[in-house]
Coordinates of C-alpha atoms in Angstrom, one line a residue:
M975 CA 16.6 6.1 11.3
C976 CA 15.5 6.9 7.8
V977 CA 12.1 6.1 6.2
V978 CA 12.6 5.6 2.5
Y979 CA 10.3 5.7 -0.6
N980 CA 12.0 5.2 -3.9
P981 CA 9.5 5.5 -6.8
P982 CA 9.4 2.9 -9.5
S983 CA 12.3 3.3 -11.9
M984 CA 10.1 3.7 -15.0
S985 CA 7.8 6.3 -13.4
S986 CA 7.6 9.8 -14.8
Y987 CA 8.7 11.3 -11.5
T988 CA 11.9 9.2 -11.5
Q989 CA 12.6 10.0 -15.1
G990 CA 12.4 13.7 -14.4
L991 CA 14.9 13.6 -11.5
D992 CA 18.4 15.0 -11.9
R993 CA 20.0 12.6 -9.4
D994 CA 19.4 8.9 -8.6
I995 CA 17.7 8.5 -5.3
T996 CA 19.7 5.3 -4.6
E997 CA 23.0 7.3 -5.0
C998 CA 21.6 10.0 -2.6
L999 CA 20.7 7.3 -0.2
E1000 CA 24.2 5.8 -0.4
Q1001 CA 25.8 9.2 0.4
E1002 CA 23.5 9.9 3.3
T1003 CA 24.0 6.4 4.7
A1004 CA 27.8 6.7 4.6
K1005 CA 27.6 10.1 6.2
Y1006 CA 25.5 9.0 9.2
M1007 CA 27.3 5.7 9.6
K1008 CA 30.2 7.7 10.9
M1009 CA 28.0 9.0 13.7
G1010 CA 26.5 5.7 14.8
N1011 CA 24.2 2.9 13.8
V1012 CA 21.7 3.3 11.0
L1013 CA 18.2 1.9 10.4
L1014 CA 16.6 2.1 7.0
C1015 CA 13.0 1.1 6.3
G1016 CA 10.3 1.7 3.7
D1017 CA 9.4 1.0 0.1
F1018 CA 12.6 0.7 -2.0
N1019 CA 10.9 -0.7 -5.1
A1020 CA 13.8 -3.1 -5.5
R1021 CA 13.7 -6.9 -5.8
I1022 CA 16.7 -8.8 -4.4
A1023 CA 15.4 -12.4 -4.2
N1024 CA 17.4 -14.2 -1.5
S1025 CA 20.8 -12.9 -2.7
P1026 CA 23.3 -12.3 0.2
D1027 CA 23.7 -8.8 1.6
Y1028 CA 27.1 -9.5 2.9
I1029 CA 30.4 -10.9 1.6
L1030 CA 30.4 -14.6 1.8
N1031 CA 33.4 -16.2 3.6
D1032 CA 34.9 -12.8 4.3
D1033 CA 38.4 -13.1 5.7
Q1034 CA 41.6 -11.1 5.9
S1035 CA 44.0 -13.8 6.8
Y1036 CA 45.4 -14.3 3.4
L1037 CA 44.9 -10.8 1.9
P1038 CA 47.1 -7.7 2.3
L1039 CA 44.3 -5.5 3.8
F1040 CA 44.6 -2.7 6.3
D1041 CA 44.4 -3.5 9.9
N1042 CA 41.0 -1.9 10.6
Y1043 CA 39.2 -3.7 7.8
P1044 CA 35.7 -4.6 9.0
I1045 CA 35.0 -8.3 8.4
D1046 CA 31.4 -9.2 7.6
K1047 CA 30.0 -11.7 10.0
Q1048 CA 28.8 -15.0 8.5
I1049 CA 25.2 -14.6 9.7
L1050 CA 22.1 -16.6 8.8
K1051 CA 21.3 -16.5 5.0
R1052 CA 18.1 -14.7 4.1
Q1053 CA 15.0 -16.5 2.6
S1054 CA 12.5 -14.9 0.2
S1055 CA 9.3 -15.8 -1.4
D1056 CA 10.3 -13.5 -4.3
T1057 CA 12.8 -15.2 -6.7
T1058 CA 13.4 -12.2 -8.9
I1059 CA 16.3 -9.8 -8.7
D1060 CA 16.5 -6.5 -10.8
S1061 CA 19.0 -3.8 -11.4
R1062 CA 17.8 -1.7 -8.5
G1063 CA 18.0 -4.7 -6.3
K1064 CA 21.6 -5.2 -7.1
S1065 CA 22.3 -1.5 -6.2
L1066 CA 20.5 -2.1 -2.9
L1067 CA 22.7 -5.1 -2.1
D1068 CA 25.8 -3.1 -2.9
L1069 CA 24.5 -0.4 -0.5
C1070 CA 24.2 -3.1 2.2
I1071 CA 27.6 -4.6 1.6
L1072 CA 29.4 -1.3 1.4
N1073 CA 27.9 0.0 4.7
Q1074 CA 27.5 -3.3 6.5
L1075 CA 23.7 -3.1 6.6
R1076 CA 21.7 -6.3 7.1
I1077 CA 18.2 -6.8 5.9
L1078 CA 15.6 -8.2 8.4
N1079 CA 13.2 -9.7 5.8
G1080 CA 13.5 -13.4 5.7
R1081 CA 16.1 -13.6 8.4
V1082 CA 14.6 -12.6 11.8
L1083 CA 12.1 -14.5 13.9
G1084 CA 8.6 -13.7 12.7
D1085 CA 9.5 -13.8 8.9
V1086 CA 11.9 -16.6 8.4
F1087 CA 10.5 -17.4 4.9
G1088 CA 10.6 -13.9 3.5
K1089 CA 6.9 -13.1 3.1
Y1090 CA 5.6 -11.0 0.2
T1091 CA 5.2 -7.3 1.0
C1092 CA 3.5 -6.0 -2.2
Y1093 CA 0.4 -7.4 -4.0
T1094 CA -0.6 -6.1 -7.4
P1095 CA -2.8 -7.4 -10.2
N1096 CA 0.4 -8.4 -12.0
G1097 CA 1.7 -10.5 -9.2
S1098 CA 3.3 -10.4 -5.7
S1099 CA 6.8 -9.2 -4.8
V1100 CA 9.1 -8.2 -1.9
V1101 CA 10.0 -4.5 -2.3
D1102 CA 9.6 -3.2 1.3
Y1103 CA 12.5 -3.8 3.6
V1104 CA 14.0 -3.0 7.0
M1105 CA 17.8 -3.0 7.3
V1106 CA 20.0 -2.2 10.2
S1107 CA 23.7 -1.9 11.0
E1108 CA 25.3 -5.3 11.5
S1109 CA 26.4 -4.3 15.0
I1110 CA 22.8 -4.0 16.2
L1111 CA 21.3 -7.0 14.4
D1112 CA 21.3 -9.0 17.6
Q1113 CA 19.1 -6.4 19.2
I1114 CA 16.2 -7.0 16.8
L1115 CA 13.7 -9.1 18.8
Y1116 CA 11.4 -9.9 15.9
F1117 CA 10.2 -8.8 12.4
Y1118 CA 6.8 -9.4 11.1
V1119 CA 5.0 -8.8 7.7
H1120 CA 1.3 -8.3 8.3
N1121 CA -1.4 -9.7 6.0
F1122 CA -2.4 -7.5 3.1
M1123 CA -5.0 -5.0 4.2
P1124 CA -6.6 -3.3 1.2
T1125 CA -8.2 -0.6 3.3
I1126 CA -4.9 0.6 4.6
S1127 CA -2.7 0.5 1.5
D1128 CA -3.3 0.0 -2.2
C1129 CA -0.8 -2.8 -2.5
H1130 CA 1.7 -2.8 0.4
C1131 CA 1.7 -4.7 3.7
I1132 CA 2.5 -3.3 7.2
L1133 CA 6.0 -4.1 8.5
E1134 CA 6.4 -4.5 12.2
W1135 CA 9.5 -5.0 14.2
E1136 CA 10.8 -4.6 17.8
M1137 CA 14.2 -3.7 18.9
S1138 CA 15.8 -3.7 22.3
S1139 CA 17.7 -0.6 23.3
K1140 CA 20.2 0.5 25.9
F1141 CA 19.9 3.8 27.7
T1142 CA 20.9 5.5 30.9
V1143 CA 18.8 7.7 33.2
D1144 CA 20.4 10.8 34.5
D1145 CA 20.3 10.9 38.3
N1146 CA 19.2 14.5 38.3
D1147 CA 16.0 13.5 36.5
C1148 CA 14.9 11.4 39.4
N1149 CA 14.6 14.4 41.7
I1150 CA 11.9 16.1 39.6
N1151 CA 8.6 16.4 41.4
M1152 CA 5.6 15.7 39.1
F1153 CA 2.3 17.4 39.9
D1154 CA -1.1 16.2 38.8
K1155 CA -2.8 18.0 36.0
S1156 CA -5.3 20.5 37.2
P1157 CA -8.9 19.7 36.4
N1158 CA -10.9 21.7 33.8
F1159 CA -13.5 23.9 35.2
I1160 CA -16.4 25.6 33.4
W1161 CA -16.2 29.4 33.7
S1162 CA -19.5 31.3 33.4
D1163 CA -20.9 34.7 34.4
E1164 CA -21.6 33.5 37.9
S1165 CA -18.2 31.9 38.4
P1166 CA -16.4 35.0 39.8
T1167 CA -19.0 35.5 42.5
N1168 CA -19.2 31.8 43.4
F1169 CA -15.4 31.5 43.6
Q1170 CA -15.1 34.6 45.9
T1171 CA -17.8 33.1 48.1
A1172 CA -15.9 29.8 48.3
L1173 CA -12.8 31.6 49.4
L1174 CA -14.7 32.9 52.5
L1175 CA -15.5 29.3 53.7
P1176 CA -14.1 28.5 57.1
D1177 CA -11.8 25.7 55.9
I1178 CA -10.5 27.8 53.0
Q1179 CA -9.9 30.7 55.4
T1180 CA -7.9 28.4 57.7
Q1181 CA -5.7 27.4 54.8
I1182 CA -5.2 31.0 53.8
D1183 CA -4.2 32.0 57.3
T1184 CA -1.8 29.1 57.5
F1185 CA -0.2 30.1 54.2
N1186 CA 0.1 33.8 55.2
K1187 CA 1.8 32.9 58.5
S1188 CA 4.3 30.5 56.8
I1189 CA 7.8 31.6 56.2
I1190 CA 9.1 31.2 52.6
K1191 CA 12.8 30.9 52.4
E1192 CA 15.0 31.9 49.5
S1193 CA 15.4 28.4 48.1
Q1194 CA 13.9 26.4 45.3
S1195 CA 12.4 23.8 47.5
S1196 CA 10.7 26.4 49.8
V1197 CA 9.3 28.3 46.8
D1198 CA 8.0 25.0 45.2
E1199 CA 6.2 24.1 48.5
A1200 CA 4.6 27.5 48.8
A1201 CA 3.4 27.4 45.2
A1202 CA 2.0 23.9 45.7
E1203 CA 0.2 25.0 48.8
L1204 CA -1.3 28.1 47.1
S1205 CA -2.4 26.0 44.2
H1206 CA -4.1 23.6 46.6
I1207 CA -6.1 26.5 48.1
F1208 CA -7.3 27.7 44.7
L1209 CA -8.2 24.2 43.6
S1210 CA -10.2 23.6 46.8
A1211 CA -12.2 26.8 46.3
A1212 CA -12.8 26.0 42.7
T1213 CA -13.9 22.5 43.5
N1214 CA -16.5 23.8 45.9
S1215 CA -17.9 26.5 43.6
L1216 CA -17.3 25.7 40.0
K1217 CA -18.6 23.0 37.6
R1218 CA -16.1 20.6 36.0
N1219 CA -16.1 19.2 32.5
K1220 CA -16.9 15.5 32.4
L1221 CA -14.6 13.3 30.5
R1222 CA -16.3 11.7 27.6
N1223 CA -15.1 9.1 25.2
K1224 CA -14.7 10.6 21.7
K1225 CA -16.9 8.8 19.3
I1226 CA -15.6 8.1 15.8
K1227 CA -17.6 10.0 13.3
T1228 CA -18.8 7.8 10.5
K1229 CA -19.7 9.2 7.1
K1230 CA -23.4 9.4 6.5
W1231 CA -23.1 7.8 3.1
F1232 CA -21.1 4.9 4.3
D1233 CA -24.0 2.5 4.9
G1234 CA -24.3 -1.2 5.8
D1235 CA -23.8 -2.4 2.3
L1236 CA -20.4 -0.7 2.2
Y1237 CA -19.4 -2.1 5.6
H1238 CA -20.3 -5.6 4.6
L1239 CA -18.4 -5.4 1.3
R1240 CA -15.4 -3.8 3.0
N1241 CA -15.2 -6.5 5.7
K1242 CA -15.5 -9.1 3.0
L1243 CA -12.7 -7.5 1.1
I1244 CA -10.5 -7.4 4.2
S1245 CA -11.2 -11.1 4.9
Y1246 CA -10.4 -12.1 1.4
G1247 CA -7.2 -10.0 1.5
K1248 CA -5.9 -12.3 4.2
I1249 CA -6.6 -15.3 1.9
Y1250 CA -4.8 -13.6 -0.9
S1251 CA -1.8 -13.1 1.4
K1252 CA -1.7 -16.8 2.0
F1253 CA -2.2 -17.9 -1.6
P1254 CA -0.6 -15.2 -3.8
Y1255 CA 0.2 -17.6 -6.6
D1256 CA -3.4 -18.8 -7.1
P1257 CA -4.8 -17.0 -10.1
L1258 CA -8.4 -17.7 -9.0
V1259 CA -7.8 -16.1 -5.6
R1260 CA -6.0 -13.1 -7.1
G1261 CA -8.7 -12.6 -9.7
H1262 CA -11.5 -12.8 -7.2
Y1263 CA -9.8 -10.4 -4.8
Y1264 CA -9.4 -7.7 -7.4
K1265 CA -12.9 -8.3 -8.6
L1266 CA -14.1 -7.6 -5.0
N1267 CA -11.8 -4.6 -4.8
K1268 CA -13.3 -3.1 -8.0
Q1269 CA -16.8 -3.7 -6.7
Y1270 CA -16.0 -2.0 -3.4
S1271 CA -14.5 1.0 -5.1
K1272 CA -17.4 1.3 -7.5
L1273 CA -20.0 1.0 -4.8
R1274 CA -18.2 3.6 -2.6
K1275 CA -18.2 6.2 -5.4
F1276 CA -21.8 5.5 -6.2
K1277 CA -23.0 5.9 -2.6
Y1278 CA -21.1 9.1 -2.2
K1279 CA -22.5 10.5 -5.5
E1280 CA -26.0 9.5 -4.4
Y1281 CA -25.5 11.2 -1.1
K1282 CA -24.5 14.5 -2.7
K1283 CA -27.4 14.2 -5.1
S1284 CA -29.9 13.8 -2.3
L1285 CA -28.4 16.8 -0.5
V1286 CA -28.8 19.0 -3.6
E1287 CA -32.5 17.9 -4.0
Q1288 CA -33.1 18.8 -0.3
L1289 CA -31.5 22.2 -0.9
Q1290 CA -33.9 22.9 -3.7
N1291 CA -36.9 22.1 -1.5
L1292 CA -35.7 23.9 1.6
H1293 CA -34.4 27.1 0.0
D1294 CA -37.7 29.0 0.6
D1295 CA -39.5 26.8 3.2
N1296 CA -36.8 26.3 5.8
P1297 CA -33.7 28.6 5.6
K1298 CA -32.1 27.2 8.8
S1299 CA -32.2 23.7 7.5
Y1300 CA -31.0 25.0 4.1
W1301 CA -27.8 26.5 5.5
K1302 CA -27.2 23.4 7.7
L1303 CA -27.2 21.3 4.5
I1304 CA -24.9 23.7 2.9
N1305 CA -22.4 23.1 5.7
D1306 CA -22.9 19.4 5.4
L1307 CA -22.2 19.5 1.7
K1308 CA -19.0 21.4 2.3
N1309 CA -18.0 19.0 5.1
N1310 CA -17.8 22.1 7.3
D1311 CA -18.1 20.3 10.6
N1312 CA -15.6 22.5 12.5
K1313 CA -15.9 26.1 13.6
D1314 CA -12.5 27.2 12.3
H1315 CA -12.9 30.5 10.5
S1316 CA -9.2 31.1 10.0
S1317 CA -9.7 30.8 6.2
A1318 CA -12.4 33.5 6.1
V1319 CA -12.0 36.5 3.9
A1320 CA -10.3 39.4 5.7
P1321 CA -12.3 42.7 6.1
S1322 CA -9.6 44.6 4.2
V1323 CA -10.1 42.3 1.2
W1324 CA -13.8 43.0 1.2
V1325 CA -13.3 46.8 1.3
S1326 CA -10.8 46.7 -1.6
H1327 CA -13.2 44.5 -3.5
F1328 CA -16.2 46.8 -3.2
N1329 CA -14.1 49.9 -3.8
G1330 CA -13.0 48.3 -7.0
L1331 CA -16.6 47.8 -8.1
Y1332 CA -17.2 51.5 -8.2
Q1333 CA -14.0 52.3 -10.2
L1334 CA -14.5 52.8 -13.9
H1335 CA -12.9 50.2 -16.2
E1336 CA -10.1 51.4 -18.5
S1337 CA -12.0 50.5 -21.7
F1338 CA -14.9 52.9 -20.8
K1339 CA -12.9 55.9 -19.6
E1340 CA -12.5 57.4 -23.1
R1341 CA -16.2 56.9 -23.9
V1342 CA -17.2 58.5 -20.6
A1343 CA -15.0 61.5 -21.2
K1344 CA -16.6 62.1 -24.6
L1345 CA -20.1 62.0 -23.1
E1346 CA -19.1 64.4 -20.4
K1347 CA -17.8 66.9 -23.0
K1348 CA -21.1 66.7 -24.9
A1349 CA -23.1 67.2 -21.7
R1350 CA -21.2 70.4 -21.0

């Protein structure tokens, strides 16, 4: 499986490359085709319309071909909402024909009409594809192009597909004994004393005596049983004496500057993005969508700027009055919500820095030497 991103042909990044990405993809595909089936997916920035990705009416009955010539299956022809084909699209079709890769867009259940995958102010197109080896095309259950979501991508849609697979389970894996994960306990200063006291309880002492009298044989199963029994004793004592962490649902942290106006405008933009996906040719729909997108981006930047401005004003007021709140706001301004100090300055760096402060600069050494001579 390979995830592909091929930048636009006229971009500065592509112009500065020594090799063509499509050629590299052809070489790598041919290499891994010898090892098994191949699946390619991603943004190819290529438009192929509904041109065939296999040889039409392929047959070796009347041609002097070698015996192991792979004949292309005459499968269902693709459909596409995009009617344009470019030079990069032709290269992509050659890649499919050469390596017997078949494109799912516009062919598989869920996208029989070849829905648009890219929406820009200049128009809509199909540039994102999923292609698989011809031998596993029957294993694709469905392929679906989601509606355009402007909050997920700037112009691309999500591609979703499902594939059936065949695998075998090793018989040795079925004999593995799985143990439940031990609970998390809170360890404090009183925990050692409480845990030792719990080990002296009558029922725990009975389990310990039973464990001491048991005979452990030199076999894997006997050792595993003894380890499980000993773990059960420790867990029983810990459960009676220690406090446990409560499982809590993690709350999604929302940004303080992302207020109700932004939520409302974002939901409106997402809803209109679905309409834009259904009517990509309508100039009024496209114009209104990008107008909303511009308003949302502008309001988001404005809210963030105002939030930073309000923090700076609070810092000026709290600098002398409330130092604790002052430093709390400093951390908020830096988005320093975690307690990771791995990027802190090392002590050796501080020592070398302050030692350097006491060293005389090269430009002043000659002047200082003259002054010392005069002082003598």
